[in-house]
Coordinates of C-alpha atoms and ligand atoms in Angstrom, one line a residue:
X1 CA -51.2 -20.6 -52.3
X2 CA -49.5 -20.4 -49.2
X3 CA -48.0 -16.9 -48.4
X4 CA -44.2 -17.4 -46.7
X5 CA -42.4 -15.1 -44.3
X6 CA -39.8 -13.9 -46.8
X7 CA -39.5 -14.6 -50.3
X8 CA -36.4 -12.8 -52.6
X9 CA -36.5 -11.3 -55.7
X10 CA -34.3 -11.0 -58.4
X11 CA -34.0 -9.4 -61.6
X12 CA -32.9 -12.4 -63.4
X13 CA -31.6 -11.5 -66.9
X14 CA -29.8 -8.1 -65.1
X15 CA -28.2 -10.6 -62.8
X16 CA -27.3 -13.1 -65.1
X17 CA -25.7 -10.5 -67.4
X18 CA -23.8 -9.1 -64.8
X19 CA -22.8 -12.9 -64.0
X20 CA -21.8 -13.5 -67.5
X21 CA -19.7 -10.7 -67.3
X22 CA -17.4 -12.7 -64.8
X23 CA -17.8 -15.8 -66.7
X24 CA -16.5 -14.3 -70.0
X25 CA -13.6 -12.4 -68.3
X26 CA -12.8 -15.8 -66.5
X27 CA -12.9 -13.7 -63.0
X28 CA -15.1 -15.5 -60.5
X29 CA -13.6 -14.5 -57.3
X30 CA -12.2 -12.0 -55.2
X31 CA -11.9 -8.8 -57.1
X32 CA -13.5 -7.6 -60.4
X33 CA -17.2 -7.2 -59.5
X34 CA -16.5 -7.2 -55.7
X35 CA -14.6 -4.1 -56.1
X36 CA -17.1 -2.5 -58.1
X37 CA -19.7 -3.4 -55.5
X38 CA -17.4 -2.3 -52.6
X39 CA -17.2 1.3 -54.6
X40 CA -21.0 1.5 -55.3
X41 CA -21.5 0.7 -51.6
X42 CA -19.4 3.4 -50.9
X43 CA -21.4 5.7 -53.3
X44 CA -24.3 4.6 -51.7
X45 CA -24.0 4.8 -48.2
X46 CA -21.4 7.6 -47.9
X47 CA -19.6 5.5 -45.5
X48 CA -15.7 5.6 -45.8
X49 CA -14.5 2.5 -46.2
X50 CA -16.3 -0.9 -47.4
X51 CA -14.8 -4.6 -47.7
X52 CA -17.1 -7.4 -49.2
X53 CA -17.5 -10.7 -47.5
X54 CA -19.0 -13.8 -47.8
X55 CA -21.6 -13.2 -44.8
X56 CA -22.4 -10.8 -42.2
X57 CA -21.3 -13.4 -39.3
X58 CA -17.3 -13.1 -40.5
X59 CA -17.7 -9.3 -40.9
X60 CA -19.1 -9.3 -37.2
X61 CA -16.3 -11.5 -36.4
X62 CA -13.7 -9.2 -37.7
X63 CA -15.0 -6.2 -36.4
X64 CA -14.9 -7.6 -32.9
X65 CA -11.2 -9.3 -33.6
X66 CA -9.8 -6.3 -35.6
X67 CA -11.2 -3.7 -32.7
X68 CA -9.7 -6.0 -29.9
X69 CA -6.3 -6.5 -31.2
X70 CA -6.3 -2.5 -32.5
X71 CA -7.2 -1.0 -28.8
X72 CA -5.9 -3.8 -26.9
X73 CA -8.8 -5.4 -25.2
X74 CA -8.0 -8.6 -23.5
X75 CA -9.6 -12.0 -23.0
X76 CA -12.9 -11.7 -20.5
X77 CA -13.4 -8.0 -21.7
X78 CA -17.0 -7.1 -21.8
X79 CA -19.3 -6.1 -24.9
X80 CA -23.0 -5.1 -24.0
X81 CA -25.1 -6.7 -26.6
X82 CA -29.0 -7.5 -27.0
X83 CA -30.6 -10.6 -26.3
X84 CA -33.3 -10.1 -29.4
X85 CA -31.4 -10.8 -32.2
X86 CA -29.8 -13.5 -34.5
X87 CA -27.2 -16.0 -32.9
X88 CA -24.5 -14.3 -35.4
X89 CA -24.3 -10.8 -33.3
X90 CA -23.4 -12.7 -29.9
X91 CA -21.1 -15.7 -31.2
X92 CA -18.9 -12.5 -32.8
X93 CA -18.2 -11.7 -29.3
X94 CA -17.6 -14.8 -27.9
X95 CA -15.5 -16.4 -30.8
X96 CA -12.6 -13.5 -29.7
X97 CA -12.8 -14.6 -26.0
X98 CA -14.9 -11.9 -24.6
X99 CA -18.0 -11.8 -22.8
X100 CA -21.7 -10.9 -24.0
X101 CA -23.1 -8.6 -21.7
X102 CA -26.9 -8.6 -22.1
X103 CA -28.6 -5.4 -22.0
X104 CA -32.8 -5.0 -22.4
X105 CA -34.8 -3.5 -25.0
X106 CA -37.1 -0.8 -25.5
X107 CA -40.3 -0.1 -27.5
X108 CA -38.6 -0.8 -30.4
X109 CA -36.9 -3.8 -29.6
X110 CA -33.6 -2.3 -29.6
X111 CA -31.4 -1.5 -27.2
X112 CA -32.4 0.4 -24.2
X113 CA -30.0 3.1 -23.4
X114 CA -31.0 3.1 -19.8
X115 CA -30.3 -0.3 -19.5
X116 CA -27.0 -0.2 -21.3
X117 CA -25.8 2.5 -18.8
X118 CA -26.5 0.3 -16.2
X119 CA -24.7 -2.4 -17.7
X120 CA -21.3 -0.5 -18.0
X121 CA -18.7 -1.7 -16.0
X122 CA -15.0 -1.3 -15.8
X123 CA -14.6 -4.3 -18.1
X124 CA -17.0 -2.4 -20.7
X125 CA -15.0 -1.9 -23.9
X126 CA -17.7 -1.8 -26.3
X127 CA -21.7 -1.9 -27.4
X128 CA -22.9 -3.8 -30.0
X129 CA -26.1 -2.2 -31.4
X130 CA -28.5 -4.3 -34.0
X131 CA -30.8 -1.9 -35.9
X132 CA -33.5 -4.4 -35.4
X133 CA -36.0 -5.1 -38.3
X134 CA -34.6 -2.2 -39.8
X135 CA -35.1 0.4 -37.4
X136 CA -33.2 2.7 -35.6
X137 CA -34.4 2.8 -32.6
X138 CA -32.2 4.8 -29.6
X139 CA -28.9 4.9 -31.5
X140 CA -28.2 8.4 -31.2
X141 CA -28.3 7.7 -27.4
X142 CA -26.4 4.6 -27.5
X143 CA -24.1 6.4 -29.7
X144 CA -23.3 9.7 -26.9
X145 CA -23.2 6.8 -24.2
X146 CA -20.6 5.1 -26.2
X147 CA -18.5 8.8 -26.3
X148 CA -19.3 9.6 -22.9
X149 CA -17.6 6.1 -21.4
X150 CA -15.1 5.9 -24.0
X151 CA -16.5 2.8 -25.8
X152 CA -16.3 1.3 -29.4
X153 CA -19.3 1.1 -31.1
X154 CA -20.8 -1.9 -33.3
X155 CA -23.0 -1.7 -35.9
X156 CA -24.8 -4.9 -36.3
X157 CA -26.7 -3.3 -39.8
X158 CA -28.1 -6.6 -41.2
X159 CA -31.3 -5.7 -41.4
X160 CA -30.4 -1.9 -42.2
X161 CA -29.5 -2.1 -46.2
X162 CA -31.0 1.3 -47.1
X163 CA -32.5 2.5 -44.0
X164 CA -32.2 6.4 -43.5
X165 CA -32.4 8.9 -40.9
X166 CA -33.1 12.2 -41.9
X167 CA -32.6 11.3 -45.3
X168 CA -29.0 10.2 -44.8
X169 CA -27.7 6.1 -43.8
X170 CA -26.9 6.5 -40.2
X171 CA -23.7 4.5 -39.1
X172 CA -20.9 6.9 -39.8
X173 CA -20.2 7.5 -36.5
X174 CA -19.7 3.8 -35.7
X175 CA -16.7 2.3 -35.5
X176 CA -17.7 0.0 -37.8
X177 CA -20.8 -1.1 -39.7
X178 CA -22.2 -4.9 -40.6
X179 CA -24.3 -6.0 -43.4
X180 CA -25.9 -8.7 -44.6
X181 CA -26.8 -9.8 -47.9
X182 CA -27.6 -12.7 -46.9
X183 CA -30.7 -14.9 -49.4
X184 CA -33.3 -13.5 -47.6
X185 CA -32.6 -10.6 -46.0
X186 CA -33.9 -6.9 -47.8
X187 CA -30.6 -6.8 -50.2
X188 CA -30.6 -10.3 -51.0
X189 CA -28.1 -12.4 -52.7
X190 CA -27.1 -15.7 -51.8
X191 CA -24.9 -15.0 -49.3
X192 CA -22.9 -12.1 -48.6
X193 CA -21.8 -9.4 -46.3
X194 CA -20.2 -5.8 -46.4
X195 CA -18.1 -4.5 -43.3
X196 CA -17.7 -0.9 -43.0
X197 CA -14.9 0.7 -41.0
X198 CA -14.6 4.3 -40.2
X199 CA -10.6 4.0 -40.2
X200 CA -9.1 3.1 -43.2
X201 CA -6.5 1.8 -41.5
X202 CA -8.8 -0.9 -39.8
X203 CA -10.3 -1.6 -43.5
X204 CA -6.5 -2.4 -44.6
X205 CA -6.5 -5.2 -41.8
X206 CA -9.8 -6.5 -42.2
X207 CA -8.6 -7.1 -46.4
X208 CA -5.7 -8.9 -45.3
X209 CA -7.7 -11.0 -42.5
X210 CA -10.2 -11.8 -44.7
X211 CA -7.9 -13.7 -47.3
X212 CA -5.7 -16.1 -44.8
X213 CA -3.5 -13.0 -43.8
X214 CA -2.0 -12.2 -47.1
X215 CA -0.8 -8.6 -47.9
X216 CA -1.8 -8.5 -51.4
X217 CA -4.8 -10.1 -53.1
X218 CA -4.5 -12.1 -56.3
X219 CA -6.2 -9.2 -58.4
X220 CA -4.4 -6.3 -57.1
X221 CA -1.4 -8.8 -58.2
X222 CA -2.8 -9.9 -61.8
X223 CA -3.8 -5.8 -62.5
X224 CA -1.4 -3.7 -60.6
X225 CA 1.8 -5.1 -59.6
X226 CA 4.5 -4.8 -62.5
X227 CA 8.1 -6.3 -62.5
X228 CA 8.8 -10.3 -62.0
X229 CA 7.5 -10.0 -58.5
X230 CA 4.1 -10.1 -58.9
X231 CA 3.5 -13.6 -57.4
X232 CA 5.6 -12.7 -54.2
X233 CA 3.2 -11.6 -51.2
X234 CA 3.9 -11.7 -47.5
X235 CA 1.5 -13.3 -44.6
X236 CA 1.1 -11.0 -41.9
X237 CA -1.8 -12.6 -39.7
X238 CA -3.5 -16.2 -39.2
X239 CA -6.1 -14.7 -41.3
X240 CA -9.2 -16.7 -42.7
X241 CA -11.1 -17.7 -46.0
X242 CA -13.7 -14.8 -45.4
X243 CA -13.7 -12.6 -48.8
X244 CA -16.9 -12.4 -50.8
X245 CA -16.6 -13.5 -54.6
X246 CA -17.7 -11.9 -58.1
X247 CA -20.7 -14.0 -59.0
X248 CA -22.2 -13.1 -55.6
X249 CA -21.1 -9.5 -55.6
X250 CA -22.5 -9.5 -59.1
X251 CA -26.1 -10.3 -58.0
X252 CA -25.4 -7.6 -55.4
X253 CA -25.1 -5.0 -57.8
X254 CA -28.1 -5.5 -59.6
X255 CA -29.9 -5.7 -56.4
X256 CA -28.3 -2.5 -54.8
X257 CA -29.8 -0.5 -57.9
X258 CA -33.3 -1.8 -57.0
X259 CA -32.5 -1.2 -52.9
X260 CA -34.4 2.3 -52.5
X261 CA -37.4 1.4 -54.8
X262 CA -37.8 -2.2 -53.2
X263 CA -37.2 -0.5 -49.8
X264 CA -40.2 1.7 -50.7
X265 CA -42.5 -0.8 -51.2
X266 CA -41.6 -2.5 -48.2
X267 CA -42.7 0.5 -46.8
X268 CA -45.9 0.3 -48.5
X269 CA -46.7 -2.6 -47.2
X270 CA -46.0 -2.0 -43.6
X271 CA -48.5 1.2 -44.1
X272 CA -51.2 -1.0 -45.3
X273 CA -50.6 -3.2 -42.5
X274 CA -50.7 -0.2 -39.9
X275 CA -53.9 0.9 -41.3
X276 CA -55.4 -2.2 -41.3
X277 CA -54.3 -2.7 -37.0
X278 CA -55.2 0.7 -36.3
X279 CA -58.3 0.1 -35.0
X280 CA -57.4 -2.6 -33.1
X281 CA -54.5 -1.3 -30.9
X282 CA -55.8 -3.0 -28.2
X283 CA -55.0 -6.3 -29.1
X284 CA -52.4 -5.8 -32.1
X285 CA -49.8 -3.5 -31.3
X286 CA -47.3 -3.3 -33.9
X287 CA -43.7 -2.4 -33.0
X288 CA -43.2 1.3 -33.3
X289 CA -40.3 2.6 -36.2
X290 CA -39.0 6.1 -35.7
X291 CA -36.8 6.4 -39.1
X292 CA -37.3 5.8 -42.8
X293 CA -36.8 2.0 -41.8
X294 CA -35.6 -0.6 -44.8
X295 CA -38.4 -2.6 -43.5
X296 CA -36.7 -6.0 -43.3
X297 CA -39.4 -6.9 -40.9
X298 CA -42.7 -6.0 -40.0
X299 CA -43.2 -7.2 -36.3
X300 CA -46.4 -6.4 -33.9
X301 CA -46.6 -7.8 -30.6
X302 CA -50.1 -10.0 -29.5
X303 CA -51.3 -11.8 -26.4
X304 CA -51.8 -15.1 -28.0
X305 CA -48.6 -15.2 -30.5
X306 CA -48.1 -19.2 -30.4
X307 CA -52.2 -19.7 -31.3
X308 CA -52.1 -17.0 -33.7
X309 CA -49.3 -18.4 -35.2
X310 CA -51.2 -21.9 -35.1
X311 CA -54.5 -20.1 -36.6
X312 CA -52.7 -18.3 -39.4
X313 CA -50.7 -21.9 -40.3
X314 CA -54.1 -23.0 -40.9
X315 CA -54.6 -20.2 -43.2
X316 CA -51.4 -21.0 -45.3
X317 CA -50.0 -18.0 -43.7
X318 CA -46.4 -19.0 -42.2
X319 CA -44.9 -15.7 -40.4
X320 CA -41.9 -15.9 -37.7
X321 CA -40.5 -14.9 -34.6
X322 CA -37.4 -12.4 -34.1
X323 CA -36.0 -13.4 -32.1
X324 CA -35.9 -16.0 -29.3
X325 CA -34.2 -14.3 -26.1
X326 CA -30.4 -15.3 -26.7
X327 CA -30.3 -16.0 -22.6
X328 CA -32.4 -18.8 -23.1
X329 CA -29.8 -20.6 -25.1
X330 CA -27.7 -23.3 -23.1
X331 CA -24.2 -21.1 -24.0
X332 CA -26.1 -17.8 -22.9
X333 CA -27.9 -18.4 -19.7
X334 CA -25.5 -17.3 -17.6
X335 CA -27.3 -14.0 -18.2
X336 CA -31.0 -15.6 -18.2
X337 CA -33.2 -13.2 -16.5
X338 CA -30.9 -9.7 -17.2
X339 CA -33.4 -8.8 -19.7
X340 CA -37.2 -9.1 -18.4
X341 CA -38.6 -6.9 -21.2
X342 CA -37.0 -8.8 -24.2
X343 CA -37.6 -12.1 -22.1
X344 CA -41.6 -10.8 -22.1
X345 CA -41.6 -9.5 -25.8
X346 CA -40.0 -12.9 -27.3
X347 CA -43.3 -14.6 -26.3
X348 CA -45.3 -11.7 -27.7
X349 CA -43.7 -10.9 -31.0
X350 CA -44.4 -12.0 -34.4
X351 CA -43.3 -11.3 -37.7
X352 CA -45.7 -10.8 -40.9
X353 CA -44.6 -11.6 -44.1
X354 CA -43.0 -9.0 -45.8
X355 CA -41.6 -9.5 -49.3
X356 CA -41.8 -7.7 -52.6
X357 CA -44.2 -10.6 -54.3
X358 CA -46.7 -9.2 -51.6
X359 CA -49.6 -7.4 -52.6
X360 CA -52.3 -5.2 -51.0
X361 CA -54.8 -7.9 -51.6
X362 CA -52.5 -10.5 -49.8
X363 CA -51.7 -7.9 -47.0
X364 CA -55.6 -7.5 -46.5
X365 CA -56.2 -11.2 -46.3
X366 CA -53.3 -11.9 -43.7
X367 CA -54.6 -8.5 -41.8
X368 CA -58.2 -10.2 -41.8
X369 CA -57.1 -13.5 -40.1
X370 CA -54.7 -11.8 -37.7
X371 CA -57.8 -9.5 -36.6
X372 CA -59.7 -12.5 -36.2
X373 CA -57.5 -14.5 -34.5
X374 CA -55.5 -11.9 -32.3
X375 CA -56.8 -12.3 -28.5
X376 CA -57.8 -9.5 -26.2
Ligands
LIG401 C1 -29.1 -12.5 -40.8 C2 -28.3 -11.6 -39.8 C3 -26.8 -11.7 -39.5 C4 -25.9 -13.0 -40.2 O1 -25.9 -12.2 -41.4 P1 -25.5 -13.5 -42.5 O2 -25.0 -12.7 -43.3 O3 -26.3 -14.5 -42.4 O4 -24.2 -14.3 -41.5 C5 -26.3 -11.2 -38.1 N1 -27.2 -10.4 -37.6 C6 -28.5 -10.2 -37.4 C7 -29.4 -9.5 -36.7 C8 -29.5 -11.2 -38.5 O5 -30.3 -11.2 -38.9

């Protein structure tokens, strides 16, 4: 049997029970379960606001767009971001005609504060921080830099559902935190995400933008507004169709219930990998983790990544690479050479299978093969 990088797990009966409620009520759209998930997410994270969307990509777009408009940024202003990320992170900046300025990564493969500071110019408006694999990296130092230079801070927390630092969910100090509940993330639904603005007023704007710019959603109109003017609404913005729906939120509600338990098993898997690789630190280097990570990823660095990948594939093990250095993509090629550490790492890094169906025996089997084929 083959071992895949990611296999999502669903408590199927519980999910179907939640979905059944939507179908019986006859409410599958925005509202109902989406509201319940937002409330539960705020309770779980301690973040002040949460709006459920159809992906993290659109959440990142709204984050950049709303900050740009509300803070009066102009086209060509700069946001500092990482080259080691899924391309959504950086596209969100480009959608708004802002320039992605790439800063290099540190040993955690997250933004390196020293290089971030070097890349600040009079046009810099924000930093986009990605907690790669669920790790926190030097987030605190990045936060201090943002305060010192009066920059906004956006967290792409696509990998960070349930990540804790000193027992607490991080991100409360950031302007906005965006989570992904995409099909293979550590809180998988099918496709969805959550945008969590610090400011209530930005959350309200996000709700309008996510539904075509309309200032009153259908659920509010159905359940809350009395009188004969239920049908009447205004359109304040050229908004988008970005909001989430109740069927997907229904799955999210069940997944959230098990998030801590699931992440704790991920950390167990990571600990098993770590133990096996410890004696081989000269040629297999696990990417260090400095918090109670969601462990969306288990990453190692090796000298012969491509060769090792092929050898593992021969053994029916299918790892992944997170990520290709974004400055090697055609549209970000203007920044080629600006992040040498990230560039080097992207030739060495490998993500080993990490999901809830793996057993200790699977980890041992994978580790045996990595140990056998990783070269000095
Ligand atoms: C998956 C991912 C996204 C995009 O999430 P979607 O919900 O699929 O839009 C953004 N950033 C990172 C780092 C990701 O891994």
